[in-house]
Amino acid sequence: MREIVQSFLEEIPKRLARMESLLAEGNQIEFRRVVHQMKGAGGGYGFQEISNAAAQLECCMNLSGEQWSRDCLAHLVTFQTLLRQAHAGLRERR
Amino acid sequence: MIGAELSHDEASPIWDTESNLMSEATPVPRLLAIDDSELIHRLLQVRLQGERLELHSALSASEGIRLAQELLPEVILLDIELDEIDGFEVLSRLKQDPRTHDIAVIFISAASDTMDRVRGLDLGAVDFIAKPFEVVELKARVRLALRMRHLVKMLEHRAQIDGLSGLWNRRYFDQRLSQEFSEARRHGRPLSLIMCDVDRFKRLNDQFGHPFGDHVIERVAQVLLGGRGSDIACRYGGEEFSMILPSTTATHAQEVAERKRVMIESQSWTGHPDLVVTASFGIADLQRMPANATMEQLIQSADAALYRAKQQGRNRIEIA
């Protein structure tokens, strides 16, 4: 289990970068998929907060459609912050 | 009553107790997870390690359907939100295909979507689990799905067994003979059918009472059940029995029937030391019939041979 949590954490920068580029492209569908998958998996890897944040972001995106509301952006920031923190935790553990 | 479930060649294991469900005695159940998230598959692989489960993964709907048809897993874990076609569509395709129809499907949906869950269950899923899920809960739901599947299998099996004799019943006989008939035709293999009838059964019933008649049926059934695993012994109706012998010619069927005839004749009956119960046999062999003969004609032919055996003095075997 430890190894897959490790690789989950190691992949976070790649995921964050992908989310950034999807947002830049305006590819909301694919972006939503990434968020959705993090919602489904985060808790299973021991990061329930990441799942929760992803769920809030996903819900907000569903409600606001093309134009993101301010809430949505706030949820996005929380989500990204949690991912960065989790990844930073990985570095500390080493 | 004899344990037909144990004696038949294709008998499924008995799933009477819960502890049996995941025990060593039963084949390892296969679980197919259909989810487009690699993260979920990795998680399942690690968390289900050490469980008596063979885990297979599909990353897309089409791969999932293909693997379901190929592997025929006991349980499918199906994510509702898939890429090309959604989980509901996958579910209805699985339910439409007779091969995959009986697979227990547990679907995974977001915790908040009540209507999704209702829809999934209405489409024939056995259970659902909310995402993100706890693996302990997932394991418990998989166990539950396996348990339900085994119970359904057991009921299906019971529905094909004759209550008194423990042999396959008439319904199973019709279905199985039709299957063996087409197989034999397709591959040009022999197929023999034995019809067997207890001699003067009505007299036994009248003289010794119906419970004794039932006892005779049970004992004759026991005799017919013993022997080669490939022979399919059925209760055709009343005191009449049938045996389907795949890949067997009339000559070999006659040897089988002769052994049964002698064994029935030499049974001793408690309380009736002088009583001898006998049975007559009629045999039909597909290879001796015209090329366009039907399954009904095969049965009629064995029946006619049985009738001749009766006419010629009973306790004997006739070949059509």
mmCIF file of C-alpha atoms in Angstrom:
data_model
loop_
_atom_site.group_PDB
_atom_site.id
_atom_site.type_symbol
_atom_site.label_atom_id
_atom_site.label_comp_id
_atom_site.label_asym_id
_atom_site.label_seq_id
_atom_site.Cartn_x
_atom_site.Cartn_y
_atom_site.Cartn_z
ATOM 1 C CA MET A 1 0.000 0.000 0.000
ATOM 2 C CA ARG A 2 2.820 2.383 0.889
ATOM 3 C CA GLU A 3 4.290 2.143 -2.608
ATOM 4 C CA ILE A 4 1.079 3.051 -4.375
ATOM 5 C CA VAL A 5 0.477 5.974 -2.039
ATOM 6 C CA GLN A 6 4.026 7.049 -2.786
ATOM 7 C CA SER A 7 3.468 6.924 -6.542
ATOM 8 C CA PHE A 8 0.116 8.667 -6.126
ATOM 9 C CA LEU A 9 1.930 11.519 -4.383
ATOM 10 C CA GLU A 10 4.803 11.540 -6.847
ATOM 11 C CA GLU A 11 2.364 11.980 -9.709
ATOM 12 C CA ILE A 12 0.775 15.064 -8.164
ATOM 13 C CA PRO A 13 3.013 17.647 -9.909
ATOM 14 C CA LYS A 14 2.242 15.975 -13.247
ATOM 15 C CA ARG A 15 -1.473 16.116 -12.479
ATOM 16 C CA LEU A 16 -1.354 19.739 -11.400
ATOM 17 C CA ALA A 17 0.500 20.640 -14.585
ATOM 18 C CA ARG A 18 -2.055 18.769 -16.675
ATOM 19 C CA MET A 19 -4.918 20.573 -14.946
ATOM 20 C CA GLU A 20 -3.223 23.899 -15.621
ATOM 21 C CA SER A 21 -2.810 23.178 -19.299
ATOM 22 C CA LEU A 22 -6.381 21.861 -19.635
ATOM 23 C CA LEU A 23 -7.654 25.062 -18.056
ATOM 24 C CA ALA A 24 -5.477 27.134 -20.372
ATOM 25 C CA GLU A 25 -6.883 25.244 -23.368
ATOM 26 C CA GLY A 26 -10.399 25.693 -22.011
ATOM 27 C CA ASN A 27 -10.902 21.927 -22.127
ATOM 28 C CA GLN A 28 -13.471 21.746 -19.346
ATOM 29 C CA ILE A 29 -14.626 18.239 -20.141
ATOM 30 C CA GLU A 30 -11.205 16.699 -19.700
ATOM 31 C CA PHE A 31 -10.492 18.910 -16.706
ATOM 32 C CA ARG A 32 -13.687 17.757 -15.072
ATOM 33 C CA ARG A 33 -12.649 14.162 -15.665
ATOM 34 C CA VAL A 34 -9.353 14.658 -13.854
ATOM 35 C CA VAL A 35 -11.158 16.254 -10.910
ATOM 36 C CA HIS A 36 -13.717 13.465 -10.934
ATOM 37 C CA GLN A 37 -11.043 10.785 -10.827
ATOM 38 C CA MET A 38 -9.310 12.494 -7.924
ATOM 39 C CA LYS A 39 -12.621 12.612 -6.115
ATOM 40 C CA GLY A 40 -13.050 8.885 -6.611
ATOM 41 C CA ALA A 41 -9.520 7.898 -5.683
ATOM 42 C CA GLY A 42 -8.220 10.437 -3.119
ATOM 43 C CA GLY A 43 -9.990 8.925 -0.119
ATOM 44 C CA GLY A 44 -8.845 5.454 -1.049
ATOM 45 C CA TYR A 45 -5.224 6.616 -0.898
ATOM 46 C CA GLY A 46 -5.787 8.142 2.512
ATOM 47 C CA PHE A 47 -6.487 11.716 1.383
ATOM 48 C CA GLN A 48 -10.128 12.215 2.136
ATOM 49 C CA GLU A 49 -9.706 16.036 2.101
ATOM 50 C CA ILE A 50 -8.563 15.821 -1.511
ATOM 51 C CA SER A 51 -11.667 13.790 -2.366
ATOM 52 C CA ASN A 52 -13.880 16.280 -0.567
ATOM 53 C CA ALA A 53 -12.291 19.294 -2.246
ATOM 54 C CA ALA A 54 -12.578 17.596 -5.646
ATOM 55 C CA ALA A 55 -16.228 16.826 -4.950
ATOM 56 C CA GLN A 56 -16.950 20.464 -4.080
ATOM 57 C CA LEU A 57 -15.152 21.677 -7.166
ATOM 58 C CA GLU A 58 -16.949 19.189 -9.384
ATOM 59 C CA CYS A 59 -20.311 20.118 -7.933
ATOM 60 C CA CYS A 60 -19.591 23.809 -8.416
ATOM 61 C CA MET A 61 -18.512 23.257 -12.025
ATOM 62 C CA ASN A 62 -21.727 21.371 -12.720
ATOM 63 C CA LEU A 63 -23.741 24.279 -11.375
ATOM 64 C CA SER A 64 -21.864 27.130 -13.001
ATOM 65 C CA GLY A 65 -21.370 25.765 -16.520
ATOM 66 C CA GLU A 66 -18.991 27.554 -18.902
ATOM 67 C CA GLN A 67 -18.449 30.647 -16.803
ATOM 68 C CA TRP A 68 -16.880 29.770 -13.497
ATOM 69 C CA SER A 69 -18.275 31.472 -10.442
ATOM 70 C CA ARG A 70 -16.084 32.978 -7.762
ATOM 71 C CA ASP A 71 -16.923 29.996 -5.510
ATOM 72 C CA CYS A 72 -15.671 27.669 -8.165
ATOM 73 C CA LEU A 73 -12.348 29.418 -8.358
ATOM 74 C CA ALA A 74 -12.078 29.288 -4.564
ATOM 75 C CA HIS A 75 -12.707 25.534 -4.629
ATOM 76 C CA LEU A 76 -10.111 25.159 -7.353
ATOM 77 C CA VAL A 77 -7.530 26.967 -5.243
ATOM 78 C CA THR A 78 -8.345 24.799 -2.202
ATOM 79 C CA PHE A 79 -8.068 21.670 -4.312
ATOM 80 C CA GLN A 80 -4.718 22.674 -5.781
ATOM 81 C CA THR A 81 -3.415 23.727 -2.366
ATOM 82 C CA LEU A 82 -4.334 20.377 -0.813
ATOM 83 C CA LEU A 83 -2.600 18.547 -3.632
ATOM 84 C CA ARG A 84 0.540 20.654 -3.176
ATOM 85 C CA GLN A 85 0.447 20.085 0.576
ATOM 86 C CA ALA A 86 0.106 16.358 0.130
ATOM 87 C CA HIS A 87 3.051 16.390 -2.236
ATOM 88 C CA ALA A 88 5.075 18.538 0.173
ATOM 89 C CA GLY A 89 4.288 15.987 2.880
ATOM 90 C CA LEU A 90 5.911 13.372 0.678
ATOM 91 C CA ARG A 91 9.126 15.415 0.579
ATOM 92 C CA GLU A 92 9.098 15.864 4.335
ATOM 93 C CA ARG A 93 8.670 12.157 4.887
ATOM 94 C CA ARG A 94 11.851 11.396 3.031
ATOM 95 C CA MET B 1 -33.197 -38.831 -0.680
ATOM 96 C CA ILE B 2 -29.890 -38.858 -2.464
ATOM 97 C CA GLY B 3 -27.595 -35.909 -2.833
ATOM 98 C CA ALA B 4 -27.965 -35.186 -6.502
ATOM 99 C CA GLU B 5 -26.100 -31.936 -6.120
ATOM 100 C CA LEU B 6 -22.997 -33.888 -5.240
ATOM 101 C CA SER B 7 -23.325 -36.774 -7.586
ATOM 102 C CA HIS B 8 -23.896 -35.127 -10.924
ATOM 103 C CA ASP B 9 -20.933 -34.447 -13.099
ATOM 104 C CA GLU B 10 -21.508 -30.734 -13.552
ATOM 105 C CA ALA B 11 -22.754 -30.206 -10.033
ATOM 106 C CA SER B 12 -21.978 -26.828 -8.589
ATOM 107 C CA PRO B 13 -20.605 -26.760 -5.075
ATOM 108 C CA ILE B 14 -23.086 -26.456 -2.260
ATOM 109 C CA TRP B 15 -23.249 -22.988 -0.807
ATOM 110 C CA ASP B 16 -25.272 -23.760 2.251
ATOM 111 C CA THR B 17 -23.296 -21.868 4.814
ATOM 112 C CA GLU B 18 -21.850 -18.429 4.682
ATOM 113 C CA SER B 19 -18.453 -19.676 5.718
ATOM 114 C CA ASN B 20 -18.401 -21.833 2.628
ATOM 115 C CA LEU B 21 -18.742 -18.869 0.352
ATOM 116 C CA MET B 22 -15.183 -17.732 0.238
ATOM 117 C CA SER B 23 -13.578 -20.933 1.442
ATOM 118 C CA GLU B 24 -10.917 -23.079 -0.161
ATOM 119 C CA ALA B 25 -13.385 -25.665 -1.418
ATOM 120 C CA THR B 26 -14.861 -23.353 -4.053
ATOM 121 C CA PRO B 27 -13.213 -21.984 -7.189
ATOM 122 C CA VAL B 28 -11.674 -18.532 -6.824
ATOM 123 C CA PRO B 29 -14.327 -15.988 -7.841
ATOM 124 C CA ARG B 30 -13.433 -13.524 -10.584
ATOM 125 C CA LEU B 31 -14.023 -9.826 -10.126
ATOM 126 C CA LEU B 32 -13.915 -7.471 -13.082
ATOM 127 C CA ALA B 33 -13.522 -3.773 -12.312
ATOM 128 C CA ILE B 34 -14.620 -1.393 -15.075
ATOM 129 C CA ASP B 35 -13.432 2.126 -14.315
ATOM 130 C CA ASP B 36 -11.669 4.706 -16.444
ATOM 131 C CA SER B 37 -9.449 5.788 -13.571
ATOM 132 C CA GLU B 38 -6.071 4.098 -13.421
ATOM 133 C CA LEU B 39 -5.858 5.316 -9.808
ATOM 134 C CA ILE B 40 -8.846 3.193 -8.811
ATOM 135 C CA HIS B 41 -7.459 0.069 -10.449
ATOM 136 C CA ARG B 42 -4.123 0.481 -8.706
ATOM 137 C CA LEU B 43 -5.911 0.960 -5.410
ATOM 138 C CA LEU B 44 -8.110 -2.115 -5.879
ATOM 139 C CA GLN B 45 -5.162 -4.259 -6.870
ATOM 140 C CA VAL B 46 -3.354 -3.452 -3.664
ATOM 141 C CA ARG B 47 -6.311 -3.422 -1.308
ATOM 142 C CA LEU B 48 -7.828 -6.653 -2.597
ATOM 143 C CA GLN B 49 -4.532 -8.508 -2.428
ATOM 144 C CA GLY B 50 -4.832 -11.588 -0.256
ATOM 145 C CA GLU B 51 -8.590 -11.847 -0.837
ATOM 146 C CA ARG B 52 -9.787 -15.000 -2.549
ATOM 147 C CA LEU B 53 -10.554 -13.044 -5.688
ATOM 148 C CA GLU B 54 -9.108 -12.944 -9.152
ATOM 149 C CA LEU B 55 -9.095 -9.280 -10.068
ATOM 150 C CA HIS B 56 -9.337 -8.092 -13.670
ATOM 151 C CA SER B 57 -9.324 -4.474 -14.801
ATOM 152 C CA ALA B 58 -10.907 -2.686 -17.724
ATOM 153 C CA LEU B 59 -10.232 0.992 -18.366
ATOM 154 C CA SER B 60 -13.078 1.591 -20.799
ATOM 155 C CA ALA B 61 -16.658 0.506 -21.421
ATOM 156 C CA SER B 62 -15.850 -1.461 -24.560
ATOM 157 C CA GLU B 63 -12.921 -3.251 -22.947
ATOM 158 C CA GLY B 64 -15.178 -3.990 -19.977
ATOM 159 C CA ILE B 65 -17.912 -5.564 -22.104
ATOM 160 C CA ARG B 66 -15.366 -7.605 -24.040
ATOM 161 C CA LEU B 67 -13.696 -8.888 -20.860
ATOM 162 C CA ALA B 68 -17.067 -9.659 -19.272
ATOM 163 C CA GLN B 69 -17.953 -11.887 -22.244
ATOM 164 C CA GLU B 70 -14.544 -13.509 -22.267
ATOM 165 C CA LEU B 71 -14.001 -14.096 -18.557
ATOM 166 C CA LEU B 72 -17.592 -14.467 -17.361
ATOM 167 C CA PRO B 73 -16.650 -13.110 -13.931
ATOM 168 C CA GLU B 74 -18.876 -13.722 -10.923
ATOM 169 C CA VAL B 75 -18.978 -10.040 -10.027
ATOM 170 C CA ILE B 76 -18.479 -6.810 -11.965
ATOM 171 C CA LEU B 77 -17.654 -3.525 -10.322
ATOM 172 C CA LEU B 78 -18.912 -0.900 -12.712
ATOM 173 C CA ASP B 79 -18.297 2.831 -12.640
ATOM 174 C CA ILE B 80 -21.274 4.818 -13.894
ATOM 175 C CA GLU B 81 -19.247 7.660 -15.350
ATOM 176 C CA LEU B 82 -17.297 6.123 -18.183
ATOM 177 C CA ASP B 83 -16.035 7.715 -21.324
ATOM 178 C CA GLU B 84 -17.524 6.471 -24.617
ATOM 179 C CA ILE B 85 -20.741 5.000 -23.245
ATOM 180 C CA ASP B 86 -21.867 5.354 -19.665
ATOM 181 C CA GLY B 87 -22.172 2.639 -17.060
ATOM 182 C CA PHE B 88 -25.955 2.383 -17.465
ATOM 183 C CA GLU B 89 -25.522 1.495 -21.116
ATOM 184 C CA VAL B 90 -22.824 -1.053 -20.218
ATOM 185 C CA LEU B 91 -25.185 -2.514 -17.633
ATOM 186 C CA SER B 92 -28.086 -2.885 -20.053
ATOM 187 C CA ARG B 93 -25.830 -4.466 -22.686
ATOM 188 C CA LEU B 94 -24.580 -6.977 -20.122
ATOM 189 C CA LYS B 95 -28.164 -7.760 -19.132
ATOM 190 C CA GLN B 96 -29.257 -8.253 -22.749
ATOM 191 C CA ASP B 97 -26.535 -10.786 -23.482
ATOM 192 C CA PRO B 98 -27.518 -14.257 -22.201
ATOM 193 C CA ARG B 99 -23.857 -15.034 -21.510
ATOM 194 C CA THR B 100 -23.370 -12.087 -19.180
ATOM 195 C CA HIS B 101 -26.952 -11.750 -17.986
ATOM 196 C CA ASP B 102 -26.405 -13.477 -14.646
ATOM 197 C CA ILE B 103 -23.220 -11.708 -13.598
ATOM 198 C CA ALA B 104 -23.750 -9.769 -10.378
ATOM 199 C CA VAL B 105 -23.072 -6.111 -11.111
ATOM 200 C CA ILE B 106 -22.234 -3.649 -8.359
ATOM 201 C CA PHE B 107 -22.062 -0.150 -9.668
ATOM 202 C CA ILE B 108 -20.150 2.773 -8.332
ATOM 203 C CA SER B 109 -21.829 6.134 -8.254
ATOM 204 C CA ALA B 110 -21.338 9.491 -6.638
ATOM 205 C CA ALA B 111 -22.812 9.498 -3.162
ATOM 206 C CA SER B 112 -25.302 12.243 -3.948
ATOM 207 C CA ASP B 113 -27.027 10.808 -7.017
ATOM 208 C CA THR B 114 -30.116 9.033 -5.670
ATOM 209 C CA MET B 115 -31.763 8.853 -9.101
ATOM 210 C CA ASP B 116 -28.629 7.274 -10.578
ATOM 211 C CA ARG B 117 -28.728 4.587 -7.948
ATOM 212 C CA VAL B 118 -32.408 3.919 -8.542
ATOM 213 C CA ARG B 119 -31.778 3.693 -12.262
ATOM 214 C CA GLY B 120 -28.866 1.301 -11.823
ATOM 215 C CA LEU B 121 -30.804 -0.998 -9.533
ATOM 216 C CA ASP B 122 -33.802 -0.940 -11.872
ATOM 217 C CA LEU B 123 -31.538 -1.945 -14.743
ATOM 218 C CA GLY B 124 -30.593 -5.077 -12.806
ATOM 219 C CA ALA B 125 -27.553 -4.199 -10.715
ATOM 220 C CA VAL B 126 -27.484 -6.093 -7.424
ATOM 221 C CA ASP B 127 -25.946 -3.312 -5.384
ATOM 222 C CA PHE B 128 -24.166 0.003 -5.513
ATOM 223 C CA ILE B 129 -21.356 1.659 -3.675
ATOM 224 C CA ALA B 130 -20.830 5.376 -3.260
ATOM 225 C CA LYS B 131 -17.624 6.954 -4.454
ATOM 226 C CA PRO B 132 -15.210 7.663 -2.826
ATOM 227 C CA PHE B 133 -15.535 4.279 -1.158
ATOM 228 C CA GLU B 134 -13.891 2.548 1.746
ATOM 229 C CA VAL B 135 -12.291 -0.695 0.679
ATOM 230 C CA VAL B 136 -13.697 -2.611 3.682
ATOM 231 C CA GLU B 137 -17.194 -1.676 2.560
ATOM 232 C CA LEU B 138 -16.382 -2.621 -0.992
ATOM 233 C CA LYS B 139 -15.164 -6.035 0.169
ATOM 234 C CA ALA B 140 -18.344 -6.562 2.181
ATOM 235 C CA ARG B 141 -20.499 -5.663 -0.843
ATOM 236 C CA VAL B 142 -18.527 -8.011 -3.071
ATOM 237 C CA ARG B 143 -19.051 -10.797 -0.528
ATOM 238 C CA LEU B 144 -22.762 -10.013 -0.475
ATOM 239 C CA ALA B 145 -22.954 -10.103 -4.275
ATOM 240 C CA LEU B 146 -21.156 -13.459 -4.350
ATOM 241 C CA ARG B 147 -23.524 -14.816 -1.730
ATOM 242 C CA MET B 148 -26.572 -13.741 -3.728
ATOM 243 C CA ARG B 149 -25.158 -15.198 -6.891
ATOM 244 C CA HIS B 150 -24.507 -18.528 -5.214
ATOM 245 C CA LEU B 151 -28.029 -18.632 -3.817
ATOM 246 C CA VAL B 152 -29.501 -17.931 -7.247
ATOM 247 C CA LYS B 153 -27.304 -20.663 -8.742
ATOM 248 C CA MET B 154 -28.435 -23.063 -6.054
ATOM 249 C CA LEU B 155 -32.098 -22.270 -6.680
ATOM 250 C CA GLU B 156 -31.625 -22.732 -10.409
ATOM 251 C CA HIS B 157 -30.011 -26.071 -9.695
ATOM 252 C CA ARG B 158 -32.788 -27.107 -7.312
ATOM 253 C CA ALA B 159 -35.404 -26.218 -9.923
ATOM 254 C CA GLN B 160 -33.881 -28.867 -12.180
ATOM 255 C CA ILE B 161 -33.822 -31.644 -9.600
ATOM 256 C CA ASP B 162 -36.642 -34.071 -8.945
ATOM 257 C CA GLY B 163 -37.581 -33.883 -5.262
ATOM 258 C CA LEU B 164 -38.222 -37.566 -4.651
ATOM 259 C CA SER B 165 -35.481 -39.263 -6.628
ATOM 260 C CA GLY B 166 -32.808 -36.577 -6.524
ATOM 261 C CA LEU B 167 -32.264 -37.121 -10.262
ATOM 262 C CA TRP B 168 -32.502 -34.400 -12.899
ATOM 263 C CA ASN B 169 -36.147 -33.656 -13.620
ATOM 264 C CA ARG B 170 -38.082 -33.759 -16.873
ATOM 265 C CA ARG B 171 -37.492 -30.105 -17.618
ATOM 266 C CA TYR B 172 -33.755 -30.573 -17.368
ATOM 267 C CA PHE B 173 -33.982 -33.751 -19.454
ATOM 268 C CA ASP B 174 -35.724 -31.931 -22.328
ATOM 269 C CA GLN B 175 -33.252 -29.109 -22.265
ATOM 270 C CA ARG B 176 -30.176 -31.296 -21.917
ATOM 271 C CA LEU B 177 -31.206 -33.823 -24.547
ATOM 272 C CA SER B 178 -31.819 -31.053 -27.016
ATOM 273 C CA GLN B 179 -28.360 -29.704 -26.283
ATOM 274 C CA GLU B 180 -26.659 -33.101 -26.545
ATOM 275 C CA PHE B 181 -28.648 -33.856 -29.693
ATOM 276 C CA SER B 182 -27.340 -30.766 -31.490
ATOM 277 C CA GLU B 183 -23.806 -31.401 -30.225
ATOM 278 C CA ALA B 184 -23.842 -34.989 -31.470
ATOM 279 C CA ARG B 185 -25.236 -33.856 -34.825
ATOM 280 C CA ARG B 186 -22.719 -31.063 -35.202
ATOM 281 C CA HIS B 187 -19.689 -33.203 -34.421
ATOM 282 C CA GLY B 188 -20.998 -36.475 -35.865
ATOM 283 C CA ARG B 189 -20.672 -38.117 -32.452
ATOM 284 C CA PRO B 190 -22.762 -41.035 -31.173
ATOM 285 C CA LEU B 191 -25.553 -40.377 -28.684
ATOM 286 C CA SER B 192 -27.652 -43.013 -26.973
ATOM 287 C CA LEU B 193 -30.825 -42.701 -24.982
ATOM 288 C CA ILE B 194 -32.030 -45.272 -22.485
ATOM 289 C CA MET B 195 -35.642 -45.294 -21.306
ATOM 290 C CA CYS B 196 -36.244 -47.386 -18.216
ATOM 291 C CA ASP B 197 -39.508 -48.309 -16.524
ATOM 292 C CA VAL B 198 -40.053 -50.174 -13.252
ATOM 293 C CA ASP B 199 -41.973 -53.384 -13.987
ATOM 294 C CA ARG B 200 -45.483 -53.766 -12.552
ATOM 295 C CA PHE B 201 -45.065 -50.637 -10.491
ATOM 296 C CA LYS B 202 -48.790 -50.164 -9.991
ATOM 297 C CA ARG B 203 -49.015 -53.586 -8.436
ATOM 298 C CA LEU B 204 -46.168 -52.733 -6.011
ATOM 299 C CA ASN B 205 -48.005 -49.580 -5.005
ATOM 300 C CA ASP B 206 -51.305 -51.401 -4.544
ATOM 301 C CA GLN B 207 -49.777 -54.294 -2.633
ATOM 302 C CA PHE B 208 -47.330 -52.487 -0.348
ATOM 303 C CA GLY B 209 -48.639 -48.918 -0.292
ATOM 304 C CA HIS B 210 -47.445 -45.656 -1.813
ATOM 305 C CA PRO B 211 -44.620 -45.006 0.668
ATOM 306 C CA PHE B 212 -43.076 -48.270 -0.478
ATOM 307 C CA GLY B 213 -43.583 -47.222 -4.098
ATOM 308 C CA ASP B 214 -41.695 -44.017 -3.321
ATOM 309 C CA HIS B 215 -38.939 -46.042 -1.743
ATOM 310 C CA VAL B 216 -38.633 -48.120 -4.915
ATOM 311 C CA ILE B 217 -38.320 -44.932 -6.986
ATOM 312 C CA GLU B 218 -35.549 -43.710 -4.688
ATOM 313 C CA ARG B 219 -33.622 -46.952 -4.847
ATOM 314 C CA VAL B 220 -33.876 -47.328 -8.621
ATOM 315 C CA ALA B 221 -32.728 -43.698 -8.918
ATOM 316 C CA GLN B 222 -29.706 -44.505 -6.766
ATOM 317 C CA VAL B 223 -28.807 -47.360 -9.069
ATOM 318 C CA LEU B 224 -29.147 -45.199 -12.169
ATOM 319 C CA LEU B 225 -27.088 -42.423 -10.615
ATOM 320 C CA GLY B 226 -24.080 -44.611 -9.856
ATOM 321 C CA GLY B 227 -21.456 -45.404 -12.464
ATOM 322 C CA ARG B 228 -20.025 -43.271 -15.241
ATOM 323 C CA GLY B 229 -19.967 -39.566 -14.526
ATOM 324 C CA SER B 230 -20.844 -38.689 -18.102
ATOM 325 C CA ASP B 231 -24.233 -40.441 -18.045
ATOM 326 C CA ILE B 232 -27.133 -38.139 -17.324
ATOM 327 C CA ALA B 233 -29.835 -39.861 -15.291
ATOM 328 C CA CYS B 234 -33.265 -38.214 -15.176
ATOM 329 C CA ARG B 235 -36.690 -38.990 -13.820
ATOM 330 C CA TYR B 236 -38.844 -38.861 -16.913
ATOM 331 C CA GLY B 237 -42.131 -39.099 -15.040
ATOM 332 C CA GLY B 238 -43.867 -41.504 -12.645
ATOM 333 C CA GLU B 239 -41.910 -44.747 -12.558
ATOM 334 C CA GLU B 240 -40.170 -43.991 -15.835
ATOM 335 C CA PHE B 241 -36.523 -42.916 -16.005
ATOM 336 C CA SER B 242 -34.227 -41.861 -18.800
ATOM 337 C CA MET B 243 -30.499 -41.771 -19.273
ATOM 338 C CA ILE B 244 -28.727 -39.603 -21.803
ATOM 339 C CA LEU B 245 -25.395 -41.141 -22.835
ATOM 340 C CA PRO B 246 -23.313 -38.720 -24.893
ATOM 341 C CA SER B 247 -20.630 -40.175 -27.165
ATOM 342 C CA THR B 248 -21.966 -43.681 -26.531
ATOM 343 C CA THR B 249 -23.122 -46.253 -29.088
ATOM 344 C CA ALA B 250 -26.062 -48.630 -28.561
ATOM 345 C CA THR B 251 -23.658 -51.503 -27.866
ATOM 346 C CA HIS B 252 -22.083 -49.648 -24.956
ATOM 347 C CA ALA B 253 -25.435 -48.312 -23.813
ATOM 348 C CA GLN B 254 -26.623 -51.896 -23.665
ATOM 349 C CA GLU B 255 -23.737 -52.791 -21.334
ATOM 350 C CA VAL B 256 -24.658 -49.855 -19.104
ATOM 351 C CA ALA B 257 -28.334 -50.869 -19.105
ATOM 352 C CA GLU B 258 -27.472 -54.486 -18.376
ATOM 353 C CA ARG B 259 -25.465 -53.487 -15.304
ATOM 354 C CA LYS B 260 -28.382 -51.373 -14.079
ATOM 355 C CA ARG B 261 -30.902 -54.132 -14.792
ATOM 356 C CA VAL B 262 -28.890 -56.673 -12.768
ATOM 357 C CA MET B 263 -28.376 -54.231 -9.896
ATOM 358 C CA ILE B 264 -32.077 -53.411 -9.684
ATOM 359 C CA GLU B 265 -33.027 -57.065 -9.819
ATOM 360 C CA SER B 266 -30.616 -57.934 -7.001
ATOM 361 C CA GLN B 267 -31.756 -55.242 -4.549
ATOM 362 C CA SER B 268 -33.066 -56.611 -1.265
ATOM 363 C CA TRP B 269 -36.123 -54.989 0.265
ATOM 364 C CA THR B 270 -36.452 -54.672 4.036
ATOM 365 C CA GLY B 271 -39.572 -56.397 5.298
ATOM 366 C CA HIS B 272 -40.103 -58.186 1.975
ATOM 367 C CA PRO B 273 -37.346 -60.815 1.759
ATOM 368 C CA ASP B 274 -38.834 -62.585 -1.246
ATOM 369 C CA LEU B 275 -39.655 -59.525 -3.288
ATOM 370 C CA VAL B 276 -37.818 -58.960 -6.557
ATOM 371 C CA VAL B 277 -38.260 -55.589 -8.238
ATOM 372 C CA THR B 278 -37.249 -55.433 -11.885
ATOM 373 C CA ALA B 279 -37.156 -52.865 -14.649
ATOM 374 C CA SER B 280 -37.276 -52.929 -18.443
ATOM 375 C CA PHE B 281 -35.086 -50.898 -20.772
ATOM 376 C CA GLY B 282 -35.361 -49.504 -24.290
ATOM 377 C CA ILE B 283 -32.354 -48.068 -26.096
ATOM 378 C CA ALA B 284 -32.164 -45.743 -29.103
ATOM 379 C CA ASP B 285 -28.925 -44.768 -30.817
ATOM 380 C CA LEU B 286 -28.797 -41.630 -32.924
ATOM 381 C CA GLN B 287 -26.351 -43.250 -35.326
ATOM 382 C CA ARG B 288 -28.862 -45.978 -36.162
ATOM 383 C CA MET B 289 -31.524 -43.424 -37.054
ATOM 384 C CA PRO B 290 -32.119 -41.709 -40.404
ATOM 385 C CA ALA B 291 -29.936 -38.635 -40.920
ATOM 386 C CA ASN B 292 -32.919 -36.286 -40.634
ATOM 387 C CA ALA B 293 -34.363 -37.858 -37.477
ATOM 388 C CA THR B 294 -35.514 -35.404 -34.833
ATOM 389 C CA MET B 295 -34.977 -35.464 -31.099
ATOM 390 C CA GLU B 296 -38.639 -36.434 -30.625
ATOM 391 C CA GLN B 297 -38.118 -39.399 -32.928
ATOM 392 C CA LEU B 298 -35.119 -40.477 -30.857
ATOM 393 C CA ILE B 299 -37.303 -40.464 -27.735
ATOM 394 C CA GLN B 300 -40.151 -42.264 -29.527
ATOM 395 C CA SER B 301 -37.726 -44.858 -30.786
ATOM 396 C CA ALA B 302 -36.363 -45.561 -27.270
ATOM 397 C CA ASP B 303 -39.948 -45.662 -25.982
ATOM 398 C CA ALA B 304 -40.942 -48.171 -28.662
ATOM 399 C CA ALA B 305 -37.975 -50.373 -27.717
ATOM 400 C CA LEU B 306 -39.025 -50.149 -24.061
ATOM 401 C CA TYR B 307 -42.550 -51.178 -25.029
ATOM 402 C CA ARG B 308 -41.125 -54.206 -26.853
ATOM 403 C CA ALA B 309 -39.091 -55.156 -23.774
ATOM 404 C CA LYS B 310 -42.327 -55.085 -21.768
ATOM 405 C CA GLN B 311 -44.169 -57.127 -24.378
ATOM 406 C CA GLN B 312 -41.450 -59.741 -24.423
ATOM 407 C CA GLY B 313 -41.688 -60.484 -20.721
ATOM 408 C CA ARG B 314 -40.144 -57.513 -18.841
ATOM 409 C CA ASN B 315 -36.812 -57.328 -16.947
ATOM 410 C CA ARG B 316 -34.975 -57.102 -20.257
ATOM 411 C CA ILE B 317 -33.334 -54.706 -22.673
ATOM 412 C CA GLU B 318 -34.344 -53.979 -26.253
ATOM 413 C CA ILE B 319 -32.497 -51.858 -28.792
ATOM 414 C CA ALA B 320 -34.470 -49.864 -31.335
#
